[in-house]
Amino acid sequence: MMITRRSFSAALVAGAAASLTSTRGAAAAAAPAKARNVVLVHGLFADGSCWSEVIARLQAAGLNATSVQNPLTTLPEAVASAQRVLARQDGPTVLVGHSFSGMIVSEAGVHPNVSALVYVAARAPDAGEDYTALAKKFPTPPASAGIIFDGDEGRLSEEAFLRDFAGDLPEAKAKVLYAVQEPFQRALLTGRTSQAAWRSKPSFYAVSTEDRTINPDLERFMAKRMGAKTIEVNASHLSLISHPDVITDLILEATQRS
């Protein structure tokens, strides 16, 4: 059988492709998959844009980042909004929550797409736990006194927002964030999680040492209880905005635990 230059070249390309496929397959079998997706959830007194600084850094690192627009109505509805986003991810996903949304992370984090959890100055209740009762074991943070209700709709006063929520941000930037804060429904505060995803998923926690919205010692307690990789950030409750590089680095570390 005569082998022409064209047929020889085709055979060579085919062989190389087969070799590359085999190598890739072996590598995939030898090394665990790494998460390329990150889903971020905001808490009270905020909206999805609070993650903008972190999102830009995650995108620069080649990750697919999505910020959930948490409805802040009831816990089941908030969890459902996160689950819909998680269902759209195409593989291992790091689920990140700030503040109140730590409850959403704890509940929705059992989703099979979730490979690791990151809590940023966030609530981290156990399954069925009364978070309010847990929080009362620690001194009440100053921001609690600044919550204002109009009927069943709650928000944080401007004074409390600037001083106790965003205390380490430039005032002009904090005022912009105050202007876009999303009101929450009173019913949201009565919800309890039925799952504690941190009991089965690798977990990471960023404590804000100057937090005036959640007591830092409560944050430390929750982080220790879950056995999380923990860092401490010299920041207000909004470390994701005042220290986005630090928070991004923690999320990037979590992507390697997939």
PDB file of C-alpha atoms in Angstrom:
ATOM      1  CA  MET A   1       0.000   0.000   0.000  1.00  0.00           C
ATOM      2  CA  MET A   2       1.438   3.327  -1.113  1.00  0.00           C
ATOM      3  CA  ILE A   3       1.485   6.064   1.498  1.00  0.00           C
ATOM      4  CA  THR A   4       1.241   9.547   0.035  1.00  0.00           C
ATOM      5  CA  ARG A   5       2.476  12.661   1.787  1.00  0.00           C
ATOM      6  CA  ARG A   6      -1.156  13.706   2.349  1.00  0.00           C
ATOM      7  CA  SER A   7      -2.183  10.384   3.918  1.00  0.00           C
ATOM      8  CA  PHE A   8       0.973  10.334   6.064  1.00  0.00           C
ATOM      9  CA  SER A   9       0.249  13.857   7.332  1.00  0.00           C
ATOM     10  CA  ALA A  10      -3.361  12.939   8.100  1.00  0.00           C
ATOM     11  CA  ALA A  11      -2.242   9.861  10.012  1.00  0.00           C
ATOM     12  CA  LEU A  12       0.287  11.922  11.949  1.00  0.00           C
ATOM     13  CA  VAL A  13      -2.358  14.513  12.920  1.00  0.00           C
ATOM     14  CA  ALA A  14      -4.807  11.796  13.915  1.00  0.00           C
ATOM     15  CA  GLY A  15      -2.179  10.113  16.056  1.00  0.00           C
ATOM     16  CA  ALA A  16      -1.277  13.369  17.761  1.00  0.00           C
ATOM     17  CA  ALA A  17      -4.921  14.099  18.450  1.00  0.00           C
ATOM     18  CA  ALA A  18      -5.441  10.654  19.924  1.00  0.00           C
ATOM     19  CA  SER A  19      -2.357  11.080  22.089  1.00  0.00           C
ATOM     20  CA  LEU A  20      -3.541  14.505  23.283  1.00  0.00           C
ATOM     21  CA  THR A  21      -6.998  13.123  24.066  1.00  0.00           C
ATOM     22  CA  SER A  22      -5.463  10.250  25.999  1.00  0.00           C
ATOM     23  CA  THR A  23      -3.206  12.629  27.946  1.00  0.00           C
ATOM     24  CA  ARG A  24      -6.090  14.917  28.778  1.00  0.00           C
ATOM     25  CA  GLY A  25      -8.162  11.965  29.913  1.00  0.00           C
ATOM     26  CA  ALA A  26      -5.371  10.717  32.168  1.00  0.00           C
ATOM     27  CA  ALA A  27      -4.870  14.195  33.613  1.00  0.00           C
ATOM     28  CA  ALA A  28      -8.572  14.554  34.271  1.00  0.00           C
ATOM     29  CA  ALA A  29      -8.613  11.238  36.081  1.00  0.00           C
ATOM     30  CA  ALA A  30      -5.519  12.082  38.133  1.00  0.00           C
ATOM     31  CA  ALA A  31      -6.439  15.618  39.231  1.00  0.00           C
ATOM     32  CA  PRO A  32      -9.736  16.746  40.772  1.00  0.00           C
ATOM     33  CA  ALA A  33     -11.770  19.304  38.856  1.00  0.00           C
ATOM     34  CA  LYS A  34     -11.418  22.912  39.975  1.00  0.00           C
ATOM     35  CA  ALA A  35     -14.369  25.262  40.228  1.00  0.00           C
ATOM     36  CA  ARG A  36     -14.582  27.936  37.564  1.00  0.00           C
ATOM     37  CA  ASN A  37     -17.966  29.248  38.710  1.00  0.00           C
ATOM     38  CA  VAL A  38     -18.672  31.533  41.654  1.00  0.00           C
ATOM     39  CA  VAL A  39     -22.169  32.478  42.828  1.00  0.00           C
ATOM     40  CA  LEU A  40     -22.383  35.428  45.219  1.00  0.00           C
ATOM     41  CA  VAL A  41     -25.339  36.304  47.434  1.00  0.00           C
ATOM     42  CA  HIS A  42     -25.942  39.631  49.203  1.00  0.00           C
ATOM     43  CA  GLY A  43     -27.507  40.205  52.594  1.00  0.00           C
ATOM     44  CA  LEU A  44     -29.662  42.858  54.235  1.00  0.00           C
ATOM     45  CA  PHE A  45     -29.296  46.570  53.450  1.00  0.00           C
ATOM     46  CA  ALA A  46     -27.725  45.813  50.057  1.00  0.00           C
ATOM     47  CA  ASP A  47     -28.330  44.520  46.549  1.00  0.00           C
ATOM     48  CA  GLY A  48     -26.360  42.422  44.102  1.00  0.00           C
ATOM     49  CA  SER A  49     -24.121  45.322  43.110  1.00  0.00           C
ATOM     50  CA  CYS A  50     -22.327  45.164  46.471  1.00  0.00           C
ATOM     51  CA  TRP A  51     -20.197  42.378  44.948  1.00  0.00           C
ATOM     52  CA  SER A  52     -18.994  44.524  42.014  1.00  0.00           C
ATOM     53  CA  GLU A  53     -15.435  44.973  43.289  1.00  0.00           C
ATOM     54  CA  VAL A  54     -15.033  41.244  43.884  1.00  0.00           C
ATOM     55  CA  ILE A  55     -16.718  40.288  40.602  1.00  0.00           C
ATOM     56  CA  ALA A  56     -14.262  42.354  38.564  1.00  0.00           C
ATOM     57  CA  ARG A  57     -11.349  40.569  40.227  1.00  0.00           C
ATOM     58  CA  LEU A  58     -12.870  37.112  39.776  1.00  0.00           C
ATOM     59  CA  GLN A  59     -13.492  37.807  36.103  1.00  0.00           C
ATOM     60  CA  ALA A  60      -9.903  38.975  35.694  1.00  0.00           C
ATOM     61  CA  ALA A  61      -8.856  35.593  37.105  1.00  0.00           C
ATOM     62  CA  GLY A  62     -10.891  33.845  34.398  1.00  0.00           C
ATOM     63  CA  LEU A  63     -13.825  32.796  36.562  1.00  0.00           C
ATOM     64  CA  ASN A  64     -17.521  32.928  35.770  1.00  0.00           C
ATOM     65  CA  ALA A  65     -19.129  35.055  38.504  1.00  0.00           C
ATOM     66  CA  THR A  66     -22.848  35.601  39.069  1.00  0.00           C
ATOM     67  CA  SER A  67     -24.416  37.832  41.719  1.00  0.00           C
ATOM     68  CA  VAL A  68     -27.861  36.704  42.889  1.00  0.00           C
ATOM     69  CA  GLN A  69     -30.494  39.410  43.278  1.00  0.00           C
ATOM     70  CA  ASN A  70     -31.775  38.241  46.654  1.00  0.00           C
ATOM     71  CA  PRO A  71     -35.463  39.238  46.998  1.00  0.00           C
ATOM     72  CA  LEU A  72     -35.190  39.704  50.812  1.00  0.00           C
ATOM     73  CA  THR A  73     -38.799  38.596  51.223  1.00  0.00           C
ATOM     74  CA  THR A  74     -38.840  35.209  52.958  1.00  0.00           C
ATOM     75  CA  LEU A  75     -36.053  32.707  53.514  1.00  0.00           C
ATOM     76  CA  PRO A  76     -37.609  30.058  51.203  1.00  0.00           C
ATOM     77  CA  GLU A  77     -37.969  32.612  48.393  1.00  0.00           C
ATOM     78  CA  ALA A  78     -34.410  33.857  48.936  1.00  0.00           C
ATOM     79  CA  VAL A  79     -33.068  30.296  48.874  1.00  0.00           C
ATOM     80  CA  ALA A  80     -35.047  29.542  45.722  1.00  0.00           C
ATOM     81  CA  SER A  81     -33.494  32.547  43.953  1.00  0.00           C
ATOM     82  CA  ALA A  82     -30.015  31.220  44.746  1.00  0.00           C
ATOM     83  CA  GLN A  83     -30.932  27.673  43.722  1.00  0.00           C
ATOM     84  CA  ARG A  84     -32.104  28.864  40.301  1.00  0.00           C
ATOM     85  CA  VAL A  85     -28.730  30.492  39.701  1.00  0.00           C
ATOM     86  CA  LEU A  86     -26.860  27.433  40.980  1.00  0.00           C
ATOM     87  CA  ALA A  87     -28.812  25.210  38.607  1.00  0.00           C
ATOM     88  CA  ARG A  88     -27.518  27.245  35.647  1.00  0.00           C
ATOM     89  CA  GLN A  89     -23.851  26.661  36.486  1.00  0.00           C
ATOM     90  CA  ASP A  90     -21.958  24.228  34.266  1.00  0.00           C
ATOM     91  CA  GLY A  91     -19.856  22.489  36.892  1.00  0.00           C
ATOM     92  CA  PRO A  92     -18.288  22.862  40.345  1.00  0.00           C
ATOM     93  CA  THR A  93     -19.315  26.162  41.892  1.00  0.00           C
ATOM     94  CA  VAL A  94     -18.204  28.126  44.946  1.00  0.00           C
ATOM     95  CA  LEU A  95     -21.170  29.635  46.785  1.00  0.00           C
ATOM     96  CA  VAL A  96     -20.394  32.863  48.646  1.00  0.00           C
ATOM     97  CA  GLY A  97     -22.609  34.712  51.117  1.00  0.00           C
ATOM     98  CA  HIS A  98     -22.326  38.016  52.949  1.00  0.00           C
ATOM     99  CA  SER A  99     -24.128  38.917  56.156  1.00  0.00           C
ATOM    100  CA  PHE A 100     -27.683  37.523  56.335  1.00  0.00           C
ATOM    101  CA  SER A 101     -27.168  35.495  53.160  1.00  0.00           C
ATOM    102  CA  GLY A 102     -24.968  33.105  55.101  1.00  0.00           C
ATOM    103  CA  MET A 103     -28.311  31.486  55.945  1.00  0.00           C
ATOM    104  CA  ILE A 104     -28.963  31.079  52.223  1.00  0.00           C
ATOM    105  CA  VAL A 105     -25.503  29.572  51.742  1.00  0.00           C
ATOM    106  CA  SER A 106     -26.121  27.122  54.589  1.00  0.00           C
ATOM    107  CA  GLU A 107     -29.452  26.038  53.067  1.00  0.00           C
ATOM    108  CA  ALA A 108     -28.787  26.161  49.321  1.00  0.00           C
ATOM    109  CA  GLY A 109     -25.181  24.995  49.637  1.00  0.00           C
ATOM    110  CA  VAL A 110     -26.241  21.344  49.606  1.00  0.00           C
ATOM    111  CA  HIS A 111     -26.933  21.762  45.869  1.00  0.00           C
ATOM    112  CA  PRO A 112     -24.803  19.217  43.939  1.00  0.00           C
ATOM    113  CA  ASN A 113     -23.117  21.959  41.898  1.00  0.00           C
ATOM    114  CA  VAL A 114     -21.683  23.545  45.061  1.00  0.00           C
ATOM    115  CA  SER A 115     -18.127  22.451  45.746  1.00  0.00           C
ATOM    116  CA  ALA A 116     -17.204  24.882  48.536  1.00  0.00           C
ATOM    117  CA  LEU A 117     -18.734  27.610  50.681  1.00  0.00           C
ATOM    118  CA  VAL A 118     -17.410  31.051  51.592  1.00  0.00           C
ATOM    119  CA  TYR A 119     -18.927  33.126  54.399  1.00  0.00           C
ATOM    120  CA  VAL A 120     -18.049  36.827  54.513  1.00  0.00           C
ATOM    121  CA  ALA A 121     -18.985  38.291  57.915  1.00  0.00           C
ATOM    122  CA  ALA A 122     -22.012  36.063  57.545  1.00  0.00           C
ATOM    123  CA  ARG A 123     -24.573  34.145  59.531  1.00  0.00           C
ATOM    124  CA  ALA A 124     -23.815  30.428  59.635  1.00  0.00           C
ATOM    125  CA  PRO A 125     -26.622  28.681  61.499  1.00  0.00           C
ATOM    126  CA  ASP A 126     -26.877  24.971  62.102  1.00  0.00           C
ATOM    127  CA  ALA A 127     -29.893  23.113  60.726  1.00  0.00           C
ATOM    128  CA  GLY A 128     -33.021  24.276  62.531  1.00  0.00           C
ATOM    129  CA  GLU A 129     -31.086  26.628  64.772  1.00  0.00           C
ATOM    130  CA  ASP A 130     -32.666  29.828  66.086  1.00  0.00           C
ATOM    131  CA  TYR A 131     -30.088  32.359  64.887  1.00  0.00           C
ATOM    132  CA  THR A 132     -31.611  35.177  66.941  1.00  0.00           C
ATOM    133  CA  ALA A 133     -31.225  33.137  70.128  1.00  0.00           C
ATOM    134  CA  LEU A 134     -27.629  32.305  69.180  1.00  0.00           C
ATOM    135  CA  ALA A 135     -26.815  35.963  68.529  1.00  0.00           C
ATOM    136  CA  LYS A 136     -28.199  36.955  71.945  1.00  0.00           C
ATOM    137  CA  LYS A 137     -25.379  35.006  73.579  1.00  0.00           C
ATOM    138  CA  PHE A 138     -23.055  37.783  72.397  1.00  0.00           C
ATOM    139  CA  PRO A 139     -23.214  41.570  72.913  1.00  0.00           C
ATOM    140  CA  THR A 140     -25.720  43.220  70.564  1.00  0.00           C
ATOM    141  CA  PRO A 141     -23.949  45.013  67.690  1.00  0.00           C
ATOM    142  CA  PRO A 142     -24.693  48.763  67.338  1.00  0.00           C
ATOM    143  CA  ALA A 143     -26.315  48.492  63.892  1.00  0.00           C
ATOM    144  CA  SER A 144     -29.291  46.638  65.351  1.00  0.00           C
ATOM    145  CA  ALA A 145     -30.543  49.856  66.932  1.00  0.00           C
ATOM    146  CA  GLY A 146     -30.577  51.556  63.524  1.00  0.00           C
ATOM    147  CA  ILE A 147     -33.120  49.275  61.842  1.00  0.00           C
ATOM    148  CA  ILE A 148     -36.293  51.167  60.901  1.00  0.00           C
ATOM    149  CA  PHE A 149     -39.588  49.513  59.938  1.00  0.00           C
ATOM    150  CA  ASP A 150     -42.321  50.963  57.757  1.00  0.00           C
ATOM    151  CA  GLY A 151     -44.972  48.372  58.436  1.00  0.00           C
ATOM    152  CA  ASP A 152     -43.317  45.067  57.538  1.00  0.00           C
ATOM    153  CA  GLU A 153     -40.595  46.653  55.408  1.00  0.00           C
ATOM    154  CA  GLY A 154     -37.250  47.195  57.124  1.00  0.00           C
ATOM    155  CA  ARG A 155     -34.163  49.213  56.283  1.00  0.00           C
ATOM    156  CA  LEU A 156     -31.159  50.744  58.010  1.00  0.00           C
ATOM    157  CA  SER A 157     -31.156  54.429  58.874  1.00  0.00           C
ATOM    158  CA  GLU A 158     -28.592  56.584  57.087  1.00  0.00           C
ATOM    159  CA  GLU A 159     -26.710  57.305  60.297  1.00  0.00           C
ATOM    160  CA  ALA A 160     -26.442  53.626  61.214  1.00  0.00           C
ATOM    161  CA  PHE A 161     -25.593  52.672  57.632  1.00  0.00           C
ATOM    162  CA  LEU A 162     -22.676  55.087  57.431  1.00  0.00           C
ATOM    163  CA  ARG A 163     -21.367  54.446  60.949  1.00  0.00           C
ATOM    164  CA  ASP A 164     -22.190  50.809  61.724  1.00  0.00           C
ATOM    165  CA  PHE A 165     -22.537  49.075  58.353  1.00  0.00           C
ATOM    166  CA  ALA A 166     -20.038  50.806  56.069  1.00  0.00           C
ATOM    167  CA  GLY A 167     -17.830  52.464  58.660  1.00  0.00           C
ATOM    168  CA  ASP A 168     -14.506  52.003  56.848  1.00  0.00           C
ATOM    169  CA  LEU A 169     -15.662  53.266  53.454  1.00  0.00           C
ATOM    170  CA  PRO A 170     -15.313  56.843  52.207  1.00  0.00           C
ATOM    171  CA  GLU A 171     -18.483  58.698  53.143  1.00  0.00           C
ATOM    172  CA  ALA A 172     -19.342  59.546  49.553  1.00  0.00           C
ATOM    173  CA  LYS A 173     -19.151  55.882  48.526  1.00  0.00           C
ATOM    174  CA  ALA A 174     -21.109  54.762  51.588  1.00  0.00           C
ATOM    175  CA  LYS A 175     -23.868  57.248  50.745  1.00  0.00           C
ATOM    176  CA  VAL A 176     -24.191  55.786  47.260  1.00  0.00           C
ATOM    177  CA  LEU A 177     -24.559  52.317  48.770  1.00  0.00           C
ATOM    178  CA  TYR A 178     -27.115  53.659  51.240  1.00  0.00           C
ATOM    179  CA  ALA A 179     -29.132  55.089  48.348  1.00  0.00           C
ATOM    180  CA  VAL A 180     -29.480  51.669  46.708  1.00  0.00           C
ATOM    181  CA  GLN A 181     -30.066  49.553  49.807  1.00  0.00           C
ATOM    182  CA  GLU A 182     -32.866  47.062  49.205  1.00  0.00           C
ATOM    183  CA  PRO A 183     -35.561  46.979  51.927  1.00  0.00           C
ATOM    184  CA  PHE A 184     -36.272  43.604  53.515  1.00  0.00           C
ATOM    185  CA  GLN A 185     -39.489  42.033  54.708  1.00  0.00           C
ATOM    186  CA  ARG A 186     -39.943  41.323  58.422  1.00  0.00           C
ATOM    187  CA  ALA A 187     -40.902  37.721  57.582  1.00  0.00           C
ATOM    188  CA  LEU A 188     -37.359  37.127  56.328  1.00  0.00           C
ATOM    189  CA  LEU A 189     -36.027  37.330  59.892  1.00  0.00           C
ATOM    190  CA  THR A 190     -38.255  34.514  61.139  1.00  0.00           C
ATOM    191  CA  GLY A 191     -36.917  31.844  58.789  1.00  0.00           C
ATOM    192  CA  ARG A 192     -34.793  28.939  59.938  1.00  0.00           C
ATOM    193  CA  THR A 193     -32.574  26.770  57.793  1.00  0.00           C
ATOM    194  CA  SER A 194     -33.324  23.055  57.455  1.00  0.00           C
ATOM    195  CA  GLN A 195     -29.818  22.290  56.148  1.00  0.00           C
ATOM    196  CA  ALA A 196     -26.292  23.099  57.273  1.00  0.00           C
ATOM    197  CA  ALA A 197     -24.245  22.690  54.118  1.00  0.00           C
ATOM    198  CA  TRP A 198     -21.050  23.525  55.989  1.00  0.00           C
ATOM    199  CA  ARG A 199     -21.283  20.142  57.701  1.00  0.00           C
ATOM    200  CA  SER A 200     -20.563  18.410  54.382  1.00  0.00           C
ATOM    201  CA  LYS A 201     -18.823  20.997  52.157  1.00  0.00           C
ATOM    202  CA  PRO A 202     -15.372  22.643  52.497  1.00  0.00           C
ATOM    203  CA  SER A 203     -15.959  26.003  54.162  1.00  0.00           C
ATOM    204  CA  PHE A 204     -14.130  29.316  54.410  1.00  0.00           C
ATOM    205  CA  TYR A 205     -14.905  32.292  56.645  1.00  0.00           C
ATOM    206  CA  ALA A 206     -13.777  35.937  56.629  1.00  0.00           C
ATOM    207  CA  VAL A 207     -14.253  37.563  60.039  1.00  0.00           C
ATOM    208  CA  SER A 208     -14.551  41.365  60.076  1.00  0.00           C
ATOM    209  CA  THR A 209     -12.720  42.436  63.220  1.00  0.00           C
ATOM    210  CA  GLU A 210     -14.340  45.904  63.314  1.00  0.00           C
ATOM    211  CA  ASP A 211     -17.836  44.679  62.509  1.00  0.00           C
ATOM    212  CA  ARG A 212     -20.673  46.679  64.078  1.00  0.00           C
ATOM    213  CA  THR A 213     -23.454  44.744  62.324  1.00  0.00           C
ATOM    214  CA  ILE A 214     -22.629  41.175  63.427  1.00  0.00           C
ATOM    215  CA  ASN A 215     -20.563  40.737  66.578  1.00  0.00           C
ATOM    216  CA  PRO A 216     -17.034  39.646  65.547  1.00  0.00           C
ATOM    217  CA  ASP A 217     -16.904  37.109  68.383  1.00  0.00           C
ATOM    218  CA  LEU A 218     -20.115  35.547  67.054  1.00  0.00           C
ATOM    219  CA  GLU A 219     -18.466  35.339  63.642  1.00  0.00           C
ATOM    220  CA  ARG A 220     -15.440  33.644  65.208  1.00  0.00           C
ATOM    221  CA  PHE A 221     -17.695  31.189  67.048  1.00  0.00           C
ATOM    222  CA  MET A 222     -19.548  30.201  63.887  1.00  0.00           C
ATOM    223  CA  ALA A 223     -16.345  29.888  61.864  1.00  0.00           C
ATOM    224  CA  LYS A 224     -14.724  27.672  64.505  1.00  0.00           C
ATOM    225  CA  ARG A 225     -17.836  25.521  64.881  1.00  0.00           C
ATOM    226  CA  MET A 226     -17.922  24.757  61.167  1.00  0.00           C
ATOM    227  CA  GLY A 227     -14.198  24.033  61.040  1.00  0.00           C
ATOM    228  CA  ALA A 228     -13.767  26.669  58.352  1.00  0.00           C
ATOM    229  CA  LYS A 229     -10.498  27.967  56.983  1.00  0.00           C
ATOM    230  CA  THR A 230     -10.712  31.362  58.698  1.00  0.00           C
ATOM    231  CA  ILE A 231      -9.112  34.716  58.042  1.00  0.00           C
ATOM    232  CA  GLU A 232      -9.546  37.935  59.989  1.00  0.00           C
ATOM    233  CA  VAL A 233      -9.908  41.193  58.106  1.00  0.00           C
ATOM    234  CA  ASN A 234      -9.467  44.581  59.765  1.00  0.00           C
ATOM    235  CA  ALA A 235     -12.708  45.821  58.256  1.00  0.00           C
ATOM    236  CA  SER A 236     -16.268  46.923  58.822  1.00  0.00           C
ATOM    237  CA  HIS A 237     -19.164  44.668  57.895  1.00  0.00           C
ATOM    238  CA  LEU A 238     -18.468  45.529  54.234  1.00  0.00           C
ATOM    239  CA  SER A 239     -15.070  43.869  53.856  1.00  0.00           C
ATOM    240  CA  LEU A 240     -16.118  42.746  50.376  1.00  0.00           C
ATOM    241  CA  ILE A 241     -16.006  46.425  49.356  1.00  0.00           C
ATOM    242  CA  SER A 242     -13.282  47.858  51.578  1.00  0.00           C
ATOM    243  CA  HIS A 243     -10.922  44.866  51.144  1.00  0.00           C
ATOM    244  CA  PRO A 244     -11.947  43.221  47.842  1.00  0.00           C
ATOM    245  CA  ASP A 245      -8.471  41.777  47.162  1.00  0.00           C
ATOM    246  CA  VAL A 246      -8.483  39.871  50.457  1.00  0.00           C
ATOM    247  CA  ILE A 247     -11.997  38.531  49.940  1.00  0.00           C
ATOM    248  CA  THR A 248     -11.248  37.585  46.333  1.00  0.00           C
ATOM    249  CA  ASP A 249      -8.136  35.688  47.403  1.00  0.00           C
ATOM    250  CA  LEU A 250     -10.189  33.673  49.889  1.00  0.00           C
ATOM    251  CA  ILE A 251     -12.724  32.820  47.183  1.00  0.00           C
ATOM    252  CA  LEU A 252      -9.931  31.812  44.799  1.00  0.00           C
ATOM    253  CA  GLU A 253      -8.565  29.508  47.484  1.00  0.00           C
ATOM    254  CA  ALA A 254     -12.007  27.951  47.805  1.00  0.00           C
ATOM    255  CA  THR A 255     -12.120  27.237  44.057  1.00  0.00           C
ATOM    256  CA  GLN A 256      -9.146  24.903  44.513  1.00  0.00           C
ATOM    257  CA  ARG A 257     -11.119  22.728  46.947  1.00  0.00           C
ATOM    258  CA  SER A 258     -13.492  21.453  44.302  1.00  0.00           C
TER     259      SER A 258
END
